[in-house]
Amino acid sequence: MSKEDVSEGLKRGTLIQGVLRINPKKFHEAFIPSPDGDRDIFIDGVVARNRALNGDLVVVKLLPEEQWKVIKPESNDKETEGAYELDLPEELCGSHLLQQPVKGYNDSPDVIIEAQFEDSDPEDGHGSTQNVLVDGVKKPSVCVHDKGKEDADAPVTKDESTSTSQDPRALPEKSLQRSAKVVYILEKKHSRAATGFLKLLADKNSELFRKYALFSPSDHRVPRIYVPLKDCPQDFVTRPQDYANTLFICRIVDWKEDSNFALGQLAKSLGQAGEIEPETEGILTEYGVDFSDFSSEVLECLPQGLPWTIPPEEFSKRRDLRKDCIFTIDPSTARDLDDALSCKPLADGNFEVGVHIADVSYFVPEGSPLDKVAAERATSVYLVQKVIPMLPRLLCEELCSLHPMTDKLTFSVIWTLTPEGKILGEWFGRTIIRSCTKLSYEHAQSMIESPNEKIPEKELPPISPEHTSEEVHRAVLNLHGIAKELRKQRFVDGALRLDQLKLAFTLDHETGLPQGCHIYEYRDSNKLVEEFMLLANMAVAHKTHRTFPERALLRRHPPPQTKMLNDLVEFCEQLGLPMDFSSAGALNKSLTTTFGDDKYSLARKEVLTNMCSRPMQMALYFCSGMLRDQTQFRHYALNVPLYTHFTSPIRRFADVLVHRLLAAALGCGELPDLEPEALQKQADHCNDRRMASKRVQELSTGLFFAVLVKSPALQESGPLESEAMVLGVLNQAFDVLVLRYGVQKRIYCNALPLRSYHFQKVGKKPELKLVWEPEDTDLEPVQQVVTIFSLVEVVLQAETTALKYSAVLKRPGTEGLLGRQEGEQPDASVAGDLQA
């Protein structure tokens, strides 16, 4: 359609726009969200997608009603909603950043890669990487496997209903799903790059065979691509088998309307599939992450005369806090230290509490080449083994990073607080600090856990001579006391948190390969930092919006999608779970009071938390002047009217913009040269890059876990076994949360030695009855019913294909981890790994 017709159609309401989601399991199915929050709009087949790719912003036209999708009565809702990429805002559950080890680390051959909690607010402060959730509701892309799905010999009765051929219009309204076709691509969000493998074309006598090779993308949502043979390795045609396991990157350059195949250009050969670095480079390229070196033009914007010292004139413009007891709390391996804290007792029993954030905007002049590249990158990207920084390392890790015992430029928010966390006074301003020590979360935790004992000096990092360990210890305890009160009040006021399991890895010091993994524990020291970052972000949001009501850069979180929430309400009623979904606070209360403390109950809570996260929407940066309805400014998860990001400018460009706005509000800086429309455009770009960064992080975690499952050391000691809880049941498969590792897997019935299986819905509750083929012909077949919250035992096993591993259900009654009836509590030894 022409641009003019599309504009007219969108105005009249005859066309609908939305972000395209392609189901990674059934790539002929695609969806866009319904504008009214009802069931997704269905787009059937590659032709109807009209060359749009996953993530693109598209315009669709509804098809006539007789062409709408007929929904089978027993079909699972996940089939009508497609595969949701869980776009949870980090305020709600968080996402951990994985820091690379410090170079020269030599205490042990292993390095624990910790969860670095971004800036430790509940959006960015903790929670999960969606347990290796990548492109589906619960499907790691590194392990999509349909083993046995087409196996003609499998002794299986499928019990699959097909849609009837009756006229769809005669069916009840609820059993139809609106269907549409793409008529325009408003914005190509997908990078048009893919990783995959080269193959020769099948027909050796065709004209195409002499000109092109076939590029087969690893992501089946991207079409197969013809690439010119001249782009391919010289000996590819004569020795194609030599390249069977070589990973290439290809970019789509053209895609004709009438072709199922695109035309592309081979960008480069990455290396062997299944190896960490080639796979990582492929992930970064596919998601459009710029990991190139910074140009000389950008580096020239940095201070040239090193070592750099603070110019004398800055002291007259800033509040000098260098004598105060100020310190950082971060993961032990962190190098980009954005934030520091201080807590000074006052004579009246109250406290002066400060949050001190690196003054990155001082080093990044607006409009400079450095500013432009930071705006384009928009965020640092945290992989398991390394960080792709938003800013050159000289800034990230040296000049801006708040290292101890060096003078640093900062932007501070300082409050007078009562011990209960009530705000009596507030001050914003540019400051100079000198952190007295760099605490790790473990250091702060040991201080919290030993309130009356002196921590031995050898167990603490160096502390500057002007301050004592006792002074730091007291400050940590006072901050902890106030943070507990702030947190308690937040949840009383109706905040929501959906905590999910997440992985941290132990890496081999020499090879960088994963040696083991464990579920990361989120503790009081993390919560302490989180509360004060939240407080600072909210304070700055109010300050900038008060001063610049049309130009504030804020962060909103819309309420959950109505249709999915209503389905969940109905589902919980069927299960007899007393869940209240009327507000964020009500949901939080339900999740914290419905379940007991035994390990089985905690596992059920994990599953339900996962289900509650599906209707949640993304949190979004926006310009206040571009949204007229101020009720839409609200943040659903935090349940506050205004929120922004101020506390992590080293790794988020949005925070740099907020720093500039705050400086202008305080009269110590120029108002950024951005009209509301331009600021909104930058906000949209930050949203896109943040989403891409999150996906890359999840894929990196998935990659390392897949490598771990395949590692020879693990193969020698036998396959990985764990208890798992069922969190979704489909017609021929079911999804489980593997409790020991926090990963989610799909188990296909066809891949199990079953005599038959049967799917049915009991009310709204789906269940699969499995009939196992007996191991001994004299024995009766064993029956097993799989439904939501069933506790099962699974084995994770490597497959021959690079980076694929599957989960297989263990036969009931075999010796293993369970050894008890379904529904009984897990063994303490097994469930001890579960952190809820």
Short mmCIF file of C-alpha atoms in Angstrom, two decimals, residues 299-564:
data_model
loop_
_atom_site.label_atom_id
_atom_site.label_comp_id
_atom_site.label_asym_id
_atom_site.label_seq_id
_atom_site.Cartn_x
_atom_site.Cartn_y
_atom_site.Cartn_z
CA LEU A 299 38.35 9.04 21.26
CA GLU A 300 39.53 12.60 20.55
CA CYS A 301 36.56 13.86 22.62
CA LEU A 302 38.11 12.27 25.75
CA PRO A 303 40.55 14.11 28.02
CA GLN A 304 43.96 13.75 26.38
CA GLY A 305 46.44 14.63 29.13
CA LEU A 306 46.48 11.61 31.44
CA PRO A 307 46.34 11.11 34.36
CA TRP A 308 43.34 13.45 34.34
CA THR A 309 42.62 15.61 37.38
CA ILE A 310 39.56 17.68 38.24
CA PRO A 311 40.04 21.27 36.95
CA PRO A 312 40.26 23.83 39.82
CA GLU A 313 37.19 25.79 38.58
CA GLU A 314 34.95 22.74 39.18
CA PHE A 315 35.52 23.04 42.95
CA SER A 316 33.83 26.45 42.99
CA LYS A 317 30.81 25.08 41.08
CA ARG A 318 30.23 22.00 43.22
CA ARG A 319 29.56 20.92 46.78
CA ASP A 320 32.72 19.30 48.15
CA LEU A 321 31.85 15.99 49.86
CA ARG A 322 35.32 14.46 49.79
CA LYS A 323 35.58 14.26 53.57
CA ASP A 324 32.25 12.42 53.95
CA CYS A 325 32.09 8.67 54.50
CA ILE A 326 30.91 7.63 51.02
CA PHE A 327 31.28 4.12 49.55
CA THR A 328 30.14 1.90 46.67
CA ILE A 329 28.40 -1.50 46.90
CA ASP A 330 28.66 -3.60 43.73
CA PRO A 331 29.38 -7.13 42.52
CA SER A 332 33.00 -8.00 43.35
CA THR A 333 33.96 -8.08 39.64
CA ALA A 334 32.28 -4.77 38.68
CA ARG A 335 34.41 -2.08 37.07
CA ASP A 336 31.82 0.50 35.94
CA LEU A 337 30.80 1.88 39.34
CA ASP A 338 27.90 4.29 38.69
CA ASP A 339 26.61 4.87 42.19
CA ALA A 340 27.83 5.51 45.75
CA LEU A 341 26.00 5.88 49.06
CA SER A 342 26.47 7.84 52.27
CA CYS A 343 24.60 7.93 55.58
CA LYS A 344 25.45 10.50 58.26
CA PRO A 345 23.66 10.34 61.66
CA LEU A 346 22.26 13.71 62.76
CA ALA A 347 22.00 15.00 66.35
CA ASP A 348 18.17 14.77 66.31
CA GLY A 349 18.17 11.04 65.56
CA ASN A 350 17.53 11.47 61.82
CA PHE A 351 19.97 10.76 58.97
CA GLU A 352 21.48 12.60 56.02
CA VAL A 353 21.44 10.00 53.27
CA GLY A 354 23.11 10.60 49.90
CA VAL A 355 22.97 8.86 46.53
CA HIS A 356 25.96 9.98 44.44
CA ILE A 357 25.94 9.17 40.73
CA ALA A 358 28.88 9.47 38.30
CA ASP A 359 28.62 12.80 36.43
CA VAL A 360 28.94 11.28 32.96
CA SER A 361 27.35 14.27 31.20
CA TYR A 362 30.41 16.37 32.18
CA PHE A 363 32.57 14.17 29.91
CA VAL A 364 30.01 13.80 27.08
CA PRO A 365 29.40 17.23 25.48
CA GLU A 366 26.02 17.46 23.76
CA GLY A 367 26.31 17.13 19.98
CA SER A 368 29.89 15.79 20.05
CA PRO A 369 30.89 12.62 18.15
CA LEU A 370 31.07 10.89 21.57
CA ASP A 371 27.50 11.98 22.35
CA LYS A 372 26.28 10.72 18.97
CA VAL A 373 27.83 7.26 19.35
CA ALA A 374 26.54 6.94 22.93
CA ALA A 375 23.05 7.97 21.77
CA GLU A 376 23.21 5.39 18.97
CA ARG A 377 24.42 2.55 21.22
CA ALA A 378 22.00 3.73 23.94
CA THR A 379 23.04 1.03 26.42
CA SER A 380 25.93 -1.17 27.46
CA VAL A 381 25.27 -4.83 26.68
CA TYR A 382 26.18 -7.35 29.35
CA LEU A 383 27.13 -10.82 28.16
CA VAL A 384 28.12 -13.66 30.46
CA GLN A 385 31.83 -13.29 29.64
CA LYS A 386 32.19 -9.59 28.79
CA VAL A 387 30.55 -6.18 28.45
CA ILE A 388 30.02 -4.26 25.20
CA PRO A 389 30.27 -0.72 26.63
CA MET A 390 28.16 2.27 25.62
CA LEU A 391 31.13 4.58 26.27
CA PRO A 392 34.88 4.13 25.74
CA ARG A 393 36.51 2.17 28.55
CA LEU A 394 38.55 5.19 29.65
CA LEU A 395 35.24 6.75 30.77
CA CYS A 396 33.38 3.58 31.83
CA GLU A 397 36.10 2.03 33.89
CA GLU A 398 38.35 4.94 34.87
CA LEU A 399 37.33 8.61 34.68
CA CYS A 400 33.62 8.19 35.50
CA SER A 401 33.76 5.00 37.58
CA LEU A 402 33.61 5.84 41.31
CA HIS A 403 36.78 4.03 42.36
CA PRO A 404 37.84 4.39 45.99
CA MET A 405 40.37 6.95 47.20
CA THR A 406 40.22 9.12 44.08
CA ASP A 407 38.38 12.41 43.57
CA LYS A 408 35.33 11.99 41.31
CA LEU A 409 32.72 14.29 39.77
CA THR A 410 29.19 13.29 40.77
CA PHE A 411 25.55 14.32 40.70
CA SER A 412 23.97 13.83 44.11
CA VAL A 413 20.55 13.57 45.70
CA ILE A 414 20.75 14.10 49.46
CA TRP A 415 17.80 13.65 51.81
CA THR A 416 17.13 14.20 55.47
CA LEU A 417 15.35 10.97 56.42
CA THR A 418 13.79 9.69 59.63
CA PRO A 419 14.80 6.15 60.72
CA GLU A 420 11.43 5.07 59.22
CA GLY A 421 12.37 6.50 55.82
CA LYS A 422 10.12 9.58 55.91
CA ILE A 423 11.58 12.41 53.78
CA LEU A 424 12.05 15.64 55.76
CA GLY A 425 14.27 17.45 53.25
CA GLU A 426 15.76 16.97 49.77
CA TRP A 427 18.73 18.52 47.91
CA PHE A 428 19.97 18.01 44.34
CA GLY A 429 23.30 19.21 43.02
CA ARG A 430 26.65 18.63 41.39
CA THR A 431 29.26 17.38 43.84
CA ILE A 432 32.79 16.05 44.22
CA ILE A 433 33.25 12.86 46.25
CA ARG A 434 36.09 10.60 47.32
CA SER A 435 34.77 7.10 47.96
CA CYS A 436 36.47 5.56 50.98
CA THR A 437 36.03 1.91 49.94
CA LYS A 438 34.62 -0.43 47.30
CA LEU A 439 32.36 -2.95 49.06
CA SER A 440 31.03 -6.02 47.30
CA TYR A 441 27.50 -7.24 47.97
CA GLU A 442 29.10 -10.01 50.05
CA HIS A 443 30.99 -7.49 52.20
CA ALA A 444 27.81 -5.48 52.83
CA GLN A 445 25.85 -8.67 53.53
CA SER A 446 28.35 -9.83 56.15
CA MET A 447 28.05 -6.40 57.83
CA ILE A 448 24.26 -6.69 57.87
CA GLU A 449 24.45 -10.22 59.28
CA SER A 450 26.98 -9.24 61.99
CA PRO A 451 25.49 -6.03 63.42
CA ASN A 452 27.35 -6.29 66.73
CA GLU A 453 30.64 -7.85 65.63
CA LYS A 454 33.66 -6.14 64.14
CA ILE A 455 34.45 -7.58 60.72
CA PRO A 456 38.14 -8.62 60.58
CA GLU A 457 40.20 -6.23 58.39
CA LYS A 458 41.44 -9.13 56.23
CA GLU A 459 37.84 -9.87 55.19
CA LEU A 460 37.25 -6.30 54.02
CA PRO A 461 38.59 -4.29 51.08
CA PRO A 462 41.06 -1.42 51.76
CA ILE A 463 39.45 1.57 53.50
CA SER A 464 40.92 5.07 53.24
CA PRO A 465 42.81 6.18 56.40
CA GLU A 466 40.37 9.08 57.00
CA HIS A 467 37.61 6.58 57.82
CA THR A 468 37.35 3.38 59.83
CA SER A 469 35.76 0.04 59.10
CA GLU A 470 33.46 0.65 62.10
CA GLU A 471 32.23 3.91 60.53
CA VAL A 472 31.46 2.14 57.23
CA HIS A 473 29.83 -0.77 59.11
CA ARG A 474 27.57 1.65 61.05
CA ALA A 475 26.60 3.45 57.83
CA VAL A 476 25.69 0.13 56.13
CA LEU A 477 23.56 -0.90 59.13
CA ASN A 478 21.78 2.46 59.22
CA LEU A 479 21.10 2.32 55.48
CA HIS A 480 19.83 -1.26 55.86
CA GLY A 481 17.45 -0.19 58.62
CA ILE A 482 16.02 2.67 56.54
CA ALA A 483 15.89 0.51 53.37
CA LYS A 484 13.80 -2.13 55.18
CA GLU A 485 11.29 0.55 56.17
CA LEU A 486 11.21 2.05 52.65
CA ARG A 487 10.67 -1.38 51.13
CA LYS A 488 7.94 -2.31 53.58
CA GLN A 489 6.13 0.96 52.85
CA ARG A 490 6.45 0.49 49.06
CA PHE A 491 4.65 -2.82 49.21
CA VAL A 492 2.04 -1.45 51.63
CA ASP A 493 1.52 1.31 49.04
CA GLY A 494 0.83 -1.29 46.34
CA ALA A 495 4.08 -2.17 44.53
CA LEU A 496 4.53 -5.50 42.73
CA ARG A 497 7.55 -7.71 42.26
CA LEU A 498 7.77 -10.89 40.20
CA ASP A 499 11.00 -12.56 41.26
CA GLN A 500 12.21 -15.36 39.04
CA LEU A 501 15.14 -17.75 39.15
CA LYS A 502 18.31 -16.74 37.38
CA LEU A 503 21.64 -18.31 36.65
CA ALA A 504 25.18 -17.32 37.49
CA PHE A 505 28.12 -19.21 36.01
CA THR A 506 31.51 -20.35 37.21
CA LEU A 507 33.99 -19.90 34.34
CA ASP A 508 37.30 -21.61 33.86
CA HIS A 509 40.00 -18.99 34.41
CA GLU A 510 42.10 -20.07 31.41
CA THR A 511 39.60 -21.25 28.78
CA GLY A 512 36.65 -19.01 29.70
CA LEU A 513 34.36 -22.04 29.38
CA PRO A 514 31.58 -22.60 31.93
CA GLN A 515 32.46 -25.14 34.63
CA GLY A 516 29.27 -24.93 36.60
CA CYS A 517 26.28 -22.77 37.38
CA HIS A 518 24.07 -21.94 40.30
CA ILE A 519 20.94 -19.94 40.98
CA TYR A 520 21.88 -16.46 42.13
CA GLU A 521 20.67 -15.45 45.56
CA TYR A 522 19.28 -11.95 45.97
CA ARG A 523 19.95 -10.73 49.49
CA ASP A 524 19.49 -7.79 51.86
CA SER A 525 22.60 -6.02 50.55
CA ASN A 526 21.07 -6.00 47.05
CA LYS A 527 17.77 -4.75 48.45
CA LEU A 528 19.55 -1.96 50.35
CA VAL A 529 21.09 -0.49 47.19
CA GLU A 530 17.89 -1.03 45.24
CA GLU A 531 15.73 1.04 47.62
CA PHE A 532 17.94 4.12 47.48
CA MET A 533 18.32 3.96 43.70
CA LEU A 534 14.54 3.82 43.44
CA LEU A 535 14.17 6.77 45.78
CA ALA A 536 16.66 8.82 43.73
CA ASN A 537 14.98 7.94 40.40
CA MET A 538 11.56 8.97 41.72
CA ALA A 539 12.92 12.22 43.23
CA VAL A 540 14.59 13.21 39.94
CA ALA A 541 11.44 12.31 37.96
CA HIS A 542 9.37 14.73 40.08
CA LYS A 543 12.03 17.47 39.99
CA THR A 544 12.53 17.42 36.19
CA HIS A 545 8.80 17.11 35.44
CA ARG A 546 7.95 20.00 37.77
CA THR A 547 10.50 22.24 36.03
CA PHE A 548 9.97 21.02 32.43
CA PRO A 549 6.43 19.60 32.21
CA GLU A 550 6.73 19.31 28.39
CA ARG A 551 10.31 18.04 28.18
CA ALA A 552 10.89 15.57 31.00
CA LEU A 553 12.23 12.14 30.00
CA LEU A 554 10.23 9.70 32.13
CA ARG A 555 9.59 5.97 32.28
CA ARG A 556 6.07 4.56 32.31
CA HIS A 557 4.80 1.04 32.79
CA PRO A 558 1.35 0.31 31.33
CA PRO A 559 -0.98 -2.11 33.15
CA PRO A 560 -1.16 -5.77 32.01
CA GLN A 561 -2.85 -6.79 28.75
CA THR A 562 -6.54 -7.19 29.51
CA LYS A 563 -7.30 -10.37 27.54
CA MET A 564 -4.33 -12.31 28.89
#
